[in-house]
Amino acid sequence: MATFTIMNNMSGQKSEFEILESTLGAPVVDISGLRSRVGAYTYDNGLGETATCQSSITFIDGAKGELLYRGYPIEELANKKNYIEVCYLILHGELPDSKEYNRFERDIRVKSYPHEGIKYLFRAFPDNGHPMAILSSAVSALSAFHHQHLNVKDDEEFMEMARRIIAKMPTLAAFTYRHFMGYPLIYPDMERYFTENFLYMLRAFPTGKTEISDVEVRALDKIFMLHADHEQNASTTTVRAVGSTGAHPYAAVVAGINALWGRAHGGANESVIAQLEMIGSVDKVDEFIRRAKNPEDSFRLMGFGHRVYKNFDPRAKVLKKLRDELRDTIGINSRLIEIADRIEQIALNDEYFVKRNLYPNIDFYSGTILEALGIRKKMFTPIFVIGRTVGWIAHLIEQKKDSKQKIYRPRQRYIGKTRRSVP
Ligand code: ACO
């Protein structure tokens, strides 16, 4: 057994802890019992050095810039599979055969209708409310509609609950968008594939033909797939933390949605486009690069840097290629791309960014593609939510099956007042 020894210089006592191998990536030191044996906790600001669970869903090698879903490289999946096949893979651990795929895909179509009562919820929100606020409320309401039907101990019921939320998320996101735009809410069209159906729900009107090209469906499908899971990121960790309390799985997903909203996380895709628009023209790029490098200035280049990737984000590579392909087929805002290209060119060669391993991340490219699909900026993060829902649910399923998983209850280093009497 490989062990890790901690020498406590205060007590002079040595303690050994088991090192657990991982199938890929760094092994982990099992520090169970640390407090009782060493008399101290670990202090890990931001949990960057801590494995909070065991997982077999996704693997990231940040130094290499590698991302695997259930062992398959993201680039290969993006070339050969569609989003729904990848959802099946993430949930079940293996790619579906054609019979499994047909059954799964059909069920997702059937489950895309929300309870009619959910529709009335949307009336309560102001037109200009942020779509993430409305979407998270709608998903929260969904747990009220499906509370009675869930026996968490039953694996098949739990899986059905997973399919249900994956299927309904695009409908709720589309309702959110239509409310935001002042359009009448429209039902899903069960004759359409998941991603086409979502574009349909964004674009359709009660009368008239809705134009959706295959190129657009494939592009958005890839965006969903690239966002499907990303191991223990802030929103997934939030989902697991809420899940660990035994809360309803949809309540845990709502917590994930709210964590994702932040501009340091999923909200970055909206901020990237806002920032490119603010920069406005290629000749202003140098000025903003200077600001990003200035430690006195809080300005950051949105879409750059990542807590785990210290190399090119592999998802960003896929999206960059996709964006360049789409330039010839659908109209992409070339002014924003010119600004983005200039930023990328400078940053990849500038000592400040090179030294800190700051590369473009997925959000740097997704915004320009979504814009080309006619999707409003404020809907970018809800689109991330649609793609990520499967990942969150897969983590909840994994957590439920892990008999060793405990309620999340981290400790702290207390630096407040010591005990004192009230005068
Ligand atoms: N622009 C300018 N400087 C940056 C940037 C940036 N985008 N990101 C990090 N830095 C600098 C920091 O100022 C810091 O410099 P210092 O060492 O001189 O103090 C150094 O790089 C390290 O930064 P940290 O914030 O410690 O890096 P961390 O790994 O904790 O943060 C994060 C990662 C939050 C993503 C950060 O890079 C960032 O804010 N990026 C912009 C927002 C963004 O694109 N978020 C999307 C992330 S991907 C996703 O969620 C899907």
Tab-separated table of C-alpha atoms and ligand atoms in Angstrom:
chain	number	residue	atom	x	y	z
A	1	MET	CA	0.000	0.000	0.000
A	2	ALA	CA	1.459	3.381	-1.041
A	3	THR	CA	1.303	5.882	1.781
A	4	PHE	CA	1.784	9.571	2.378
A	5	THR	CA	3.419	10.633	5.613
A	6	ILE	CA	2.642	13.825	7.462
A	7	MET	CA	5.168	14.969	10.007
A	8	ASN	CA	3.627	17.228	12.626
A	9	ASN	CA	6.491	19.458	13.717
A	10	MET	CA	4.496	20.730	16.702
A	11	SER	CA	3.891	17.316	18.286
A	12	GLY	CA	6.810	15.465	16.653
A	13	GLN	CA	4.310	12.771	15.593
A	14	LYS	CA	4.288	11.067	12.163
A	15	SER	CA	1.022	9.902	10.566
A	16	GLU	CA	0.609	7.787	7.449
A	17	PHE	CA	-2.282	8.101	5.001
A	18	GLU	CA	-3.146	5.772	2.149
A	19	ILE	CA	-2.543	6.924	-1.430
A	20	LEU	CA	-5.367	5.812	-3.734
A	21	GLU	CA	-4.501	5.327	-7.410
A	22	SER	CA	-6.718	6.868	-10.092
A	23	THR	CA	-7.215	5.143	-13.463
A	24	LEU	CA	-6.012	8.388	-15.105
A	25	GLY	CA	-4.446	11.496	-13.609
A	26	ALA	CA	-2.984	12.159	-10.182
A	27	PRO	CA	-3.534	9.717	-7.316
A	28	VAL	CA	-5.248	11.080	-4.194
A	29	VAL	CA	-4.198	11.016	-0.573
A	30	ASP	CA	-7.045	9.670	1.561
A	31	ILE	CA	-6.971	12.037	4.524
A	32	SER	CA	-9.936	10.500	6.369
A	33	GLY	CA	-9.306	10.846	10.091
A	34	LEU	CA	-6.756	13.654	9.602
A	35	ARG	CA	-8.213	15.802	12.374
A	36	SER	CA	-8.198	13.065	14.968
A	37	ARG	CA	-4.725	11.809	14.032
A	38	VAL	CA	-2.865	15.041	13.224
A	39	GLY	CA	-5.013	17.543	15.124
A	40	ALA	CA	-5.533	19.790	12.082
A	41	TYR	CA	-7.688	20.254	8.990
A	42	THR	CA	-6.401	21.024	5.498
A	43	TYR	CA	-6.845	24.575	4.212
A	44	ASP	CA	-7.574	24.548	0.472
A	45	ASN	CA	-8.974	27.870	-0.692
A	46	GLY	CA	-11.282	27.211	-3.664
A	47	LEU	CA	-10.897	23.421	-3.268
A	48	GLY	CA	-8.374	23.417	-6.124
A	49	GLU	CA	-6.244	20.673	-4.528
A	50	THR	CA	-9.087	18.571	-3.138
A	51	ALA	CA	-10.958	15.588	-4.607
A	52	THR	CA	-14.424	15.780	-3.045
A	53	CYS	CA	-15.669	12.501	-4.522
A	54	GLN	CA	-14.788	9.522	-6.704
A	55	SER	CA	-16.153	9.738	-10.247
A	56	SER	CA	-15.999	7.790	-13.484
A	57	ILE	CA	-17.861	10.188	-15.776
A	58	THR	CA	-15.378	12.722	-17.117
A	59	PHE	CA	-11.611	13.075	-17.076
A	60	ILE	CA	-9.661	16.264	-17.745
A	61	ASP	CA	-5.917	16.549	-18.207
A	62	GLY	CA	-5.493	20.305	-17.893
A	63	ALA	CA	-1.794	20.330	-18.767
A	64	LYS	CA	-2.326	18.329	-21.965
A	65	GLY	CA	-5.644	19.985	-22.818
A	66	GLU	CA	-7.520	16.677	-22.878
A	67	LEU	CA	-11.185	15.994	-22.092
A	68	LEU	CA	-12.708	12.503	-22.032
A	69	TYR	CA	-16.373	11.564	-21.515
A	70	ARG	CA	-16.453	7.984	-20.176
A	71	GLY	CA	-12.996	7.521	-21.754
A	72	TYR	CA	-13.831	8.904	-25.215
A	73	PRO	CA	-11.975	12.055	-26.402
A	74	ILE	CA	-14.306	15.001	-26.896
A	75	GLU	CA	-12.952	15.705	-30.405
A	76	GLU	CA	-13.883	12.178	-31.581
A	77	LEU	CA	-17.343	12.370	-30.055
A	78	ALA	CA	-17.896	15.782	-31.646
A	79	ASN	CA	-16.981	14.354	-35.064
A	80	LYS	CA	-18.884	11.100	-34.890
A	81	LYS	CA	-21.823	11.349	-32.473
A	82	ASN	CA	-24.791	13.556	-31.766
A	83	TYR	CA	-25.745	15.175	-28.471
A	84	ILE	CA	-28.400	12.605	-27.563
A	85	GLU	CA	-25.943	9.708	-28.059
A	86	VAL	CA	-23.530	11.562	-25.792
A	87	CYS	CA	-26.291	12.052	-23.187
A	88	TYR	CA	-26.866	8.301	-23.207
A	89	LEU	CA	-23.108	7.713	-22.877
A	90	ILE	CA	-22.807	10.091	-19.928
A	91	LEU	CA	-25.813	8.599	-18.129
A	92	HIS	CA	-25.156	4.909	-18.821
A	93	GLY	CA	-21.378	4.711	-19.252
A	94	GLU	CA	-21.515	3.231	-22.780
A	95	LEU	CA	-22.629	4.473	-26.193
A	96	PRO	CA	-26.086	3.185	-27.174
A	97	ASP	CA	-26.685	0.580	-29.885
A	98	SER	CA	-29.340	1.546	-32.417
A	99	LYS	CA	-32.221	0.004	-30.455
A	100	GLU	CA	-31.140	1.692	-27.214
A	101	TYR	CA	-30.674	4.982	-29.043
A	102	ASN	CA	-34.100	4.887	-30.672
A	103	ARG	CA	-35.836	4.142	-27.379
A	104	PHE	CA	-33.889	6.829	-25.504
A	105	GLU	CA	-34.291	9.467	-28.197
A	106	ARG	CA	-38.014	8.773	-28.512
A	107	ASP	CA	-38.501	9.046	-24.751
A	108	ILE	CA	-36.714	12.403	-24.675
A	109	ARG	CA	-39.089	13.690	-27.394
A	110	VAL	CA	-42.160	12.439	-25.521
A	111	LYS	CA	-41.049	13.945	-22.228
A	112	SER	CA	-40.379	17.396	-23.694
A	113	TYR	CA	-43.870	18.656	-22.746
A	114	PRO	CA	-43.997	20.278	-19.308
A	115	HIS	CA	-47.101	20.184	-17.136
A	116	GLU	CA	-49.535	22.820	-18.446
A	117	GLY	CA	-49.425	24.600	-15.062
A	118	ILE	CA	-45.760	25.537	-15.586
A	119	LYS	CA	-46.791	27.885	-18.398
A	120	TYR	CA	-48.662	30.183	-16.001
A	121	LEU	CA	-45.564	30.710	-13.928
A	122	PHE	CA	-43.986	32.716	-16.734
A	123	ARG	CA	-46.667	35.386	-16.556
A	124	ALA	CA	-45.378	36.445	-13.151
A	125	PHE	CA	-41.989	37.554	-14.465
A	126	PRO	CA	-41.157	40.964	-15.924
A	127	ASP	CA	-40.350	40.891	-19.666
A	128	ASN	CA	-36.832	42.094	-19.083
A	129	GLY	CA	-36.000	39.697	-16.214
A	130	HIS	CA	-32.740	37.851	-16.845
A	131	PRO	CA	-33.494	34.489	-18.506
A	132	MET	CA	-31.265	32.665	-15.985
A	133	ALA	CA	-33.433	33.935	-13.103
A	134	ILE	CA	-36.608	32.838	-14.887
A	135	LEU	CA	-35.192	29.472	-15.965
A	136	SER	CA	-33.970	28.599	-12.492
A	137	SER	CA	-37.410	29.445	-11.055
A	138	ALA	CA	-39.119	27.306	-13.687
A	139	VAL	CA	-36.891	24.317	-12.911
A	140	SER	CA	-37.537	24.829	-9.226
A	141	ALA	CA	-41.267	24.721	-9.981
A	142	LEU	CA	-40.717	21.494	-11.916
A	143	SER	CA	-39.707	19.760	-8.682
A	144	ALA	CA	-43.120	20.711	-7.264
A	145	PHE	CA	-44.860	19.137	-10.271
A	146	HIS	CA	-42.859	15.918	-10.072
A	147	HIS	CA	-42.402	15.489	-6.353
A	148	GLN	CA	-44.848	12.650	-5.771
A	149	HIS	CA	-43.543	10.567	-8.617
A	150	LEU	CA	-39.991	10.075	-7.429
A	151	ASN	CA	-38.747	7.132	-5.421
A	152	VAL	CA	-35.030	7.918	-5.229
A	153	LYS	CA	-34.198	4.362	-4.171
A	154	ASP	CA	-35.487	2.989	-7.471
A	155	ASP	CA	-32.736	3.163	-10.150
A	156	GLU	CA	-35.150	3.059	-13.105
A	157	GLU	CA	-37.323	5.801	-11.602
A	158	PHE	CA	-34.242	7.922	-11.035
A	159	MET	CA	-33.191	7.385	-14.657
A	160	GLU	CA	-36.666	8.354	-15.814
A	161	MET	CA	-36.389	11.524	-13.751
A	162	ALA	CA	-33.057	12.168	-15.505
A	163	ARG	CA	-34.582	11.770	-18.977
A	164	ARG	CA	-37.497	13.986	-17.940
A	165	ILE	CA	-35.377	16.966	-16.938
A	166	ILE	CA	-33.048	16.615	-19.954
A	167	ALA	CA	-36.139	16.609	-22.188
A	168	LYS	CA	-37.905	19.530	-20.505
A	169	MET	CA	-34.947	21.870	-20.117
A	170	PRO	CA	-35.015	23.100	-23.770
A	171	THR	CA	-38.773	23.689	-23.495
A	172	LEU	CA	-38.377	25.707	-20.296
A	173	ALA	CA	-35.443	27.620	-21.801
A	174	ALA	CA	-37.510	28.348	-24.929
A	175	PHE	CA	-40.499	29.472	-22.802
A	176	THR	CA	-38.070	31.742	-20.953
A	177	TYR	CA	-36.802	33.216	-24.197
A	178	ARG	CA	-40.262	33.700	-25.665
A	179	HIS	CA	-41.464	35.402	-22.512
A	180	PHE	CA	-38.374	37.630	-22.582
A	181	MET	CA	-39.109	38.545	-26.215
A	182	GLY	CA	-42.871	38.984	-25.672
A	183	TYR	CA	-43.686	36.076	-28.021
A	184	PRO	CA	-46.516	33.589	-27.361
A	185	LEU	CA	-45.272	30.414	-25.653
A	186	ILE	CA	-45.108	27.530	-28.093
A	187	TYR	CA	-45.186	23.764	-27.504
A	188	PRO	CA	-42.425	21.358	-28.524
A	189	ASP	CA	-42.812	19.563	-31.853
A	190	MET	CA	-42.342	15.849	-31.186
A	191	GLU	CA	-41.553	15.166	-34.826
A	192	ARG	CA	-38.255	16.990	-34.461
A	193	TYR	CA	-34.878	15.901	-33.060
A	194	PHE	CA	-33.910	17.493	-29.694
A	195	THR	CA	-31.718	20.311	-31.031
A	196	GLU	CA	-33.879	21.088	-34.049
A	197	ASN	CA	-36.872	21.183	-31.722
A	198	PHE	CA	-35.151	23.748	-29.510
A	199	LEU	CA	-34.374	26.004	-32.490
A	200	TYR	CA	-37.984	25.523	-33.609
A	201	MET	CA	-39.284	26.600	-30.190
A	202	LEU	CA	-37.100	29.717	-30.312
A	203	ARG	CA	-38.145	30.703	-33.816
A	204	ALA	CA	-41.654	29.451	-34.538
A	205	PHE	CA	-44.776	31.567	-34.702
A	206	PRO	CA	-48.351	30.284	-34.614
A	207	THR	CA	-48.529	30.754	-38.381
A	208	GLY	CA	-45.913	30.594	-41.108
A	209	LYS	CA	-43.022	28.271	-41.885
A	210	THR	CA	-40.038	28.004	-39.565
A	211	GLU	CA	-36.672	27.890	-41.353
A	212	ILE	CA	-34.023	25.729	-39.660
A	213	SER	CA	-31.052	24.431	-41.623
A	214	ASP	CA	-29.143	21.181	-40.933
A	215	VAL	CA	-25.943	23.212	-40.563
A	216	GLU	CA	-27.515	25.188	-37.729
A	217	VAL	CA	-28.799	22.055	-35.999
A	218	ARG	CA	-25.378	20.375	-36.212
A	219	ALA	CA	-23.621	23.494	-34.888
A	220	LEU	CA	-25.904	23.862	-31.858
A	221	ASP	CA	-25.821	20.111	-31.249
A	222	LYS	CA	-22.020	20.322	-30.975
A	223	ILE	CA	-22.301	23.237	-28.560
A	224	PHE	CA	-24.641	21.175	-26.345
A	225	MET	CA	-22.278	18.203	-26.526
A	226	LEU	CA	-19.174	20.204	-25.625
A	227	HIS	CA	-20.960	21.550	-22.536
A	228	ALA	CA	-22.392	18.197	-21.411
A	229	ASP	CA	-20.047	17.561	-18.493
A	230	HIS	CA	-16.829	18.908	-17.036
A	231	GLU	CA	-16.097	16.947	-13.866
A	232	GLN	CA	-16.158	18.784	-10.498
A	233	ASN	CA	-16.562	22.389	-11.693
A	234	ALA	CA	-18.318	24.996	-9.502
A	235	SER	CA	-21.871	24.200	-10.651
A	236	THR	CA	-21.441	20.406	-10.529
A	237	THR	CA	-19.897	20.635	-7.076
A	238	THR	CA	-22.892	22.752	-6.048
A	239	VAL	CA	-25.274	20.140	-7.479
A	240	ARG	CA	-23.460	17.406	-5.559
A	241	ALA	CA	-23.452	19.466	-2.356
A	242	VAL	CA	-27.227	19.964	-2.537
A	243	GLY	CA	-27.719	16.356	-3.693
A	244	SER	CA	-25.761	15.129	-0.663
A	245	THR	CA	-28.458	16.528	1.648
A	246	GLY	CA	-31.138	14.318	0.094
A	247	ALA	CA	-32.903	17.265	-1.567
A	248	HIS	CA	-35.032	16.673	-4.667
A	249	PRO	CA	-32.722	16.140	-7.694
A	250	TYR	CA	-34.339	19.052	-9.562
A	251	ALA	CA	-33.643	21.309	-6.564
A	252	ALA	CA	-29.994	20.268	-6.825
A	253	VAL	CA	-30.054	21.126	-10.552
A	254	VAL	CA	-31.541	24.551	-9.743
A	255	ALA	CA	-28.593	25.206	-7.438
A	256	GLY	CA	-26.288	24.239	-10.320
A	257	ILE	CA	-28.085	26.649	-12.657
A	258	ASN	CA	-27.560	29.497	-10.204
A	259	ALA	CA	-23.889	28.644	-9.729
A	260	LEU	CA	-23.432	28.529	-13.488
A	261	TRP	CA	-24.862	32.021	-13.925
A	262	GLY	CA	-21.764	33.737	-12.502
A	263	ARG	CA	-19.504	35.483	-15.011
A	264	ALA	CA	-16.441	33.543	-13.817
A	265	HIS	CA	-18.293	30.342	-14.827
A	266	GLY	CA	-21.086	29.834	-17.401
A	267	GLY	CA	-22.002	33.509	-17.503
A	268	ALA	CA	-18.696	34.150	-19.272
A	269	ASN	CA	-20.186	33.307	-22.690
A	270	GLU	CA	-22.579	36.260	-22.434
A	271	SER	CA	-19.781	38.478	-21.093
A	272	VAL	CA	-17.454	37.585	-23.989
A	273	ILE	CA	-19.812	39.009	-26.605
A	274	ALA	CA	-20.616	42.014	-24.394
A	275	GLN	CA	-16.888	42.640	-24.083
A	276	LEU	CA	-16.210	42.271	-27.825
A	277	GLU	CA	-19.041	44.735	-28.491
A	278	MET	CA	-17.639	47.108	-25.898
A	279	ILE	CA	-14.146	46.960	-27.462
A	280	GLY	CA	-15.921	47.770	-30.709
A	281	SER	CA	-13.051	47.756	-33.211
A	282	VAL	CA	-9.713	46.058	-33.850
A	283	ASP	CA	-7.713	49.234	-33.217
A	284	LYS	CA	-8.993	49.345	-29.597
A	285	VAL	CA	-7.752	45.824	-28.770
A	286	ASP	CA	-4.276	46.903	-27.619
A	287	GLU	CA	-5.776	49.271	-25.059
A	288	PHE	CA	-7.927	46.497	-23.520
A	289	ILE	CA	-5.040	44.028	-23.513
A	290	ARG	CA	-3.055	46.637	-21.557
A	291	ARG	CA	-5.950	46.944	-19.102
A	292	ALA	CA	-6.216	43.145	-18.700
A	293	LYS	CA	-2.530	43.028	-17.771
A	294	ASN	CA	-2.693	45.869	-15.281
A	295	PRO	CA	-2.890	44.477	-11.709
A	296	GLU	CA	-4.518	47.757	-10.549
A	297	ASP	CA	-7.382	47.323	-13.054
A	298	SER	CA	-10.130	44.757	-12.352
A	299	PHE	CA	-10.737	44.310	-16.118
A	300	ARG	CA	-10.229	40.702	-17.281
A	301	LEU	CA	-10.334	39.274	-20.771
A	302	MET	CA	-13.538	37.253	-20.751
A	303	GLY	CA	-13.186	33.816	-22.318
A	304	PHE	CA	-9.544	33.559	-21.297
A	305	GLY	CA	-8.068	31.371	-18.579
A	306	HIS	CA	-9.379	28.321	-16.806
A	307	ARG	CA	-8.902	26.854	-13.356
A	308	VAL	CA	-7.980	23.434	-14.745
A	309	TYR	CA	-6.773	23.932	-18.342
A	310	LYS	CA	-3.295	25.336	-18.445
A	311	ASN	CA	-3.215	24.609	-22.165
A	312	PHE	CA	-5.742	25.159	-24.994
A	313	ASP	CA	-9.224	24.083	-23.843
A	314	PRO	CA	-9.957	21.123	-26.214
A	315	ARG	CA	-13.583	22.245	-26.468
A	316	ALA	CA	-12.393	25.662	-27.616
A	317	LYS	CA	-10.376	23.987	-30.397
A	318	VAL	CA	-13.487	22.170	-31.675
A	319	LEU	CA	-15.529	25.373	-31.547
A	320	LYS	CA	-12.876	27.478	-33.246
A	321	LYS	CA	-12.874	25.014	-36.171
A	322	LEU	CA	-16.673	24.991	-36.222
A	323	ARG	CA	-16.834	28.791	-36.187
A	324	ASP	CA	-14.434	28.997	-39.131
A	325	GLU	CA	-16.478	26.409	-41.060
A	326	LEU	CA	-19.684	28.332	-40.349
A	327	ARG	CA	-18.221	31.551	-41.704
A	328	ASP	CA	-18.864	30.259	-45.215
A	329	THR	CA	-22.309	28.766	-44.580
A	330	ILE	CA	-24.166	31.091	-42.220
A	331	GLY	CA	-23.547	34.763	-41.656
A	332	ILE	CA	-21.239	35.204	-38.698
A	333	ASN	CA	-20.622	38.678	-37.305
A	334	SER	CA	-17.238	39.219	-38.910
A	335	ARG	CA	-16.536	42.465	-37.041
A	336	LEU	CA	-16.683	40.671	-33.681
A	337	ILE	CA	-14.620	37.785	-35.043
A	338	GLU	CA	-11.953	40.166	-36.277
A	339	ILE	CA	-11.715	41.661	-32.775
A	340	ALA	CA	-11.686	38.173	-31.204
A	341	ASP	CA	-8.974	36.982	-33.603
A	342	ARG	CA	-6.817	39.993	-32.807
A	343	ILE	CA	-7.197	39.397	-29.045
A	344	GLU	CA	-6.305	35.747	-29.490
A	345	GLN	CA	-3.310	36.539	-31.656
A	346	ILE	CA	-1.902	39.046	-29.151
A	347	ALA	CA	-2.697	37.038	-26.029
A	348	LEU	CA	-1.181	33.788	-27.290
A	349	ASN	CA	2.117	35.587	-27.874
A	350	ASP	CA	2.140	38.006	-24.964
A	351	GLU	CA	4.401	37.178	-22.013
A	352	TYR	CA	1.695	38.044	-19.433
A	353	PHE	CA	-0.751	35.461	-20.821
A	354	VAL	CA	1.909	32.891	-21.788
A	355	LYS	CA	3.512	32.943	-18.318
A	356	ARG	CA	0.130	32.438	-16.629
A	357	ASN	CA	-1.002	29.761	-19.129
A	358	LEU	CA	-4.040	31.806	-20.115
A	359	TYR	CA	-5.588	30.304	-23.255
A	360	PRO	CA	-8.995	30.890	-24.838
A	361	ASN	CA	-11.670	28.741	-23.213
A	362	ILE	CA	-14.928	27.365	-24.651
A	363	ASP	CA	-16.796	30.618	-23.979
A	364	PHE	CA	-14.431	32.607	-26.144
A	365	TYR	CA	-15.840	30.927	-29.270
A	366	SER	CA	-19.350	29.776	-28.346
A	367	GLY	CA	-20.807	33.306	-28.269
A	368	THR	CA	-19.985	34.183	-31.879
A	369	ILE	CA	-21.544	30.900	-33.051
A	370	LEU	CA	-24.698	31.367	-30.980
A	371	GLU	CA	-25.011	34.904	-32.284
A	372	ALA	CA	-24.806	33.589	-35.842
A	373	LEU	CA	-27.694	31.250	-35.006
A	374	GLY	CA	-29.740	34.334	-34.169
A	375	ILE	CA	-29.711	33.641	-30.433
A	376	ARG	CA	-29.752	36.629	-28.099
A	377	LYS	CA	-26.796	37.186	-25.737
A	378	LYS	CA	-28.923	36.787	-22.633
A	379	MET	CA	-29.842	33.258	-23.775
A	380	PHE	CA	-26.231	32.058	-24.020
A	381	THR	CA	-26.006	30.836	-20.427
A	382	PRO	CA	-29.435	29.076	-20.576
A	383	ILE	CA	-28.023	27.228	-23.605
A	384	PHE	CA	-25.092	26.145	-21.476
A	385	VAL	CA	-27.692	24.924	-18.930
A	386	ILE	CA	-29.428	22.773	-21.569
A	387	GLY	CA	-26.127	21.109	-22.500
A	388	ARG	CA	-24.939	20.651	-18.894
A	389	THR	CA	-28.162	19.231	-17.416
A	390	VAL	CA	-27.156	15.685	-18.357
A	391	GLY	CA	-23.820	16.094	-16.579
A	392	TRP	CA	-25.440	17.366	-13.383
A	393	ILE	CA	-27.945	14.534	-13.362
A	394	ALA	CA	-25.268	11.910	-14.090
A	395	HIS	CA	-23.320	13.182	-11.068
A	396	LEU	CA	-26.426	12.875	-8.900
A	397	ILE	CA	-26.937	9.297	-10.097
A	398	GLU	CA	-23.304	8.465	-9.392
A	399	GLN	CA	-23.520	10.100	-5.982
A	400	LYS	CA	-26.660	8.148	-5.107
A	401	LYS	CA	-24.891	4.865	-5.941
A	402	ASP	CA	-21.774	5.683	-3.913
A	403	SER	CA	-22.410	4.145	-0.503
A	404	LYS	CA	-19.466	6.076	0.957
A	405	GLN	CA	-20.753	9.515	-0.104
A	406	LYS	CA	-21.497	11.752	2.894
A	407	ILE	CA	-23.297	15.047	3.293
A	408	TYR	CA	-20.963	17.873	2.182
A	409	ARG	CA	-19.732	19.572	5.315
A	410	PRO	CA	-16.336	21.280	4.867
A	411	ARG	CA	-14.526	22.908	7.758
A	412	GLN	CA	-12.949	26.341	8.091
A	413	ARG	CA	-10.008	28.128	9.585
A	414	TYR	CA	-11.700	30.405	12.111
A	415	ILE	CA	-10.101	33.868	12.285
A	416	GLY	CA	-12.832	35.726	14.206
A	417	LYS	CA	-13.018	36.893	17.818
A	418	THR	CA	-12.279	34.442	20.584
A	419	ARG	CA	-14.979	33.778	23.211
A	420	ARG	CA	-16.011	36.896	25.103
A	421	SER	CA	-18.858	37.981	27.371
A	422	VAL	CA	-21.699	40.272	26.327
A	423	PRO	CA	-21.195	43.577	28.265
B	1	ACO	N1	-7.589	38.135	-18.085
B	1	ACO	C1	-6.486	38.683	-17.503
B	1	ACO	N2	-5.796	38.095	-16.510
B	1	ACO	C2	-6.239	36.916	-16.058
B	1	ACO	C3	-7.382	36.277	-16.608
B	1	ACO	C4	-8.050	36.938	-17.659
B	1	ACO	N3	-9.136	36.403	-18.204
B	1	ACO	N4	-7.596	35.119	-15.971
B	1	ACO	C5	-6.639	35.015	-15.040
B	1	ACO	N5	-5.805	36.099	-15.102
B	1	ACO	C6	-4.606	36.323	-14.286
B	1	ACO	C7	-4.958	36.724	-12.863
B	1	ACO	O1	-5.091	38.106	-12.716
B	1	ACO	C8	-3.810	36.148	-12.099
B	1	ACO	O2	-2.710	37.003	-12.289
B	1	ACO	P1	-1.603	37.181	-11.071
B	1	ACO	O3	-0.978	35.823	-10.939
B	1	ACO	O4	-0.685	38.240	-11.556
B	1	ACO	O5	-2.393	37.570	-9.856
B	1	ACO	C9	-3.480	34.848	-12.841
B	1	ACO	O6	-3.920	35.079	-14.196
B	1	ACO	C10	-4.176	33.624	-12.282
B	1	ACO	O7	-5.577	33.939	-12.170
B	1	ACO	P2	-6.604	33.203	-11.190
B	1	ACO	O8	-7.847	34.017	-11.097
B	1	ACO	O9	-5.893	32.863	-9.916
B	1	ACO	O10	-6.875	31.878	-11.990
B	1	ACO	P3	-7.983	30.868	-11.674
B	1	ACO	O11	-7.518	29.597	-12.236
B	1	ACO	O12	-8.366	30.882	-10.248
B	1	ACO	O13	-9.255	31.470	-12.459
B	1	ACO	C11	-10.849	31.922	-14.134
B	1	ACO	C12	-9.794	30.941	-13.590
B	1	ACO	C13	-11.865	32.290	-13.026
B	1	ACO	C14	-11.620	31.210	-15.237
B	1	ACO	C15	-10.141	33.197	-14.648
B	1	ACO	O14	-9.167	32.841	-15.604
B	1	ACO	C16	-11.137	34.198	-15.246
B	1	ACO	O15	-11.712	34.991	-14.490
B	1	ACO	N6	-11.319	34.183	-16.595
B	1	ACO	C17	-12.284	35.050	-17.229
B	1	ACO	C18	-13.701	34.499	-17.053
B	1	ACO	C19	-13.963	33.282	-17.905
B	1	ACO	O16	-13.650	33.234	-19.078
B	1	ACO	N7	-14.605	32.284	-17.280
B	1	ACO	C20	-15.005	31.052	-17.989
B	1	ACO	C21	-14.308	29.864	-17.418
B	1	ACO	S1	-14.668	28.434	-18.363
B	1	ACO	C22	-16.201	27.944	-17.843
B	1	ACO	O17	-16.661	28.165	-16.768
B	1	ACO	C23	-16.974	27.187	-18.829
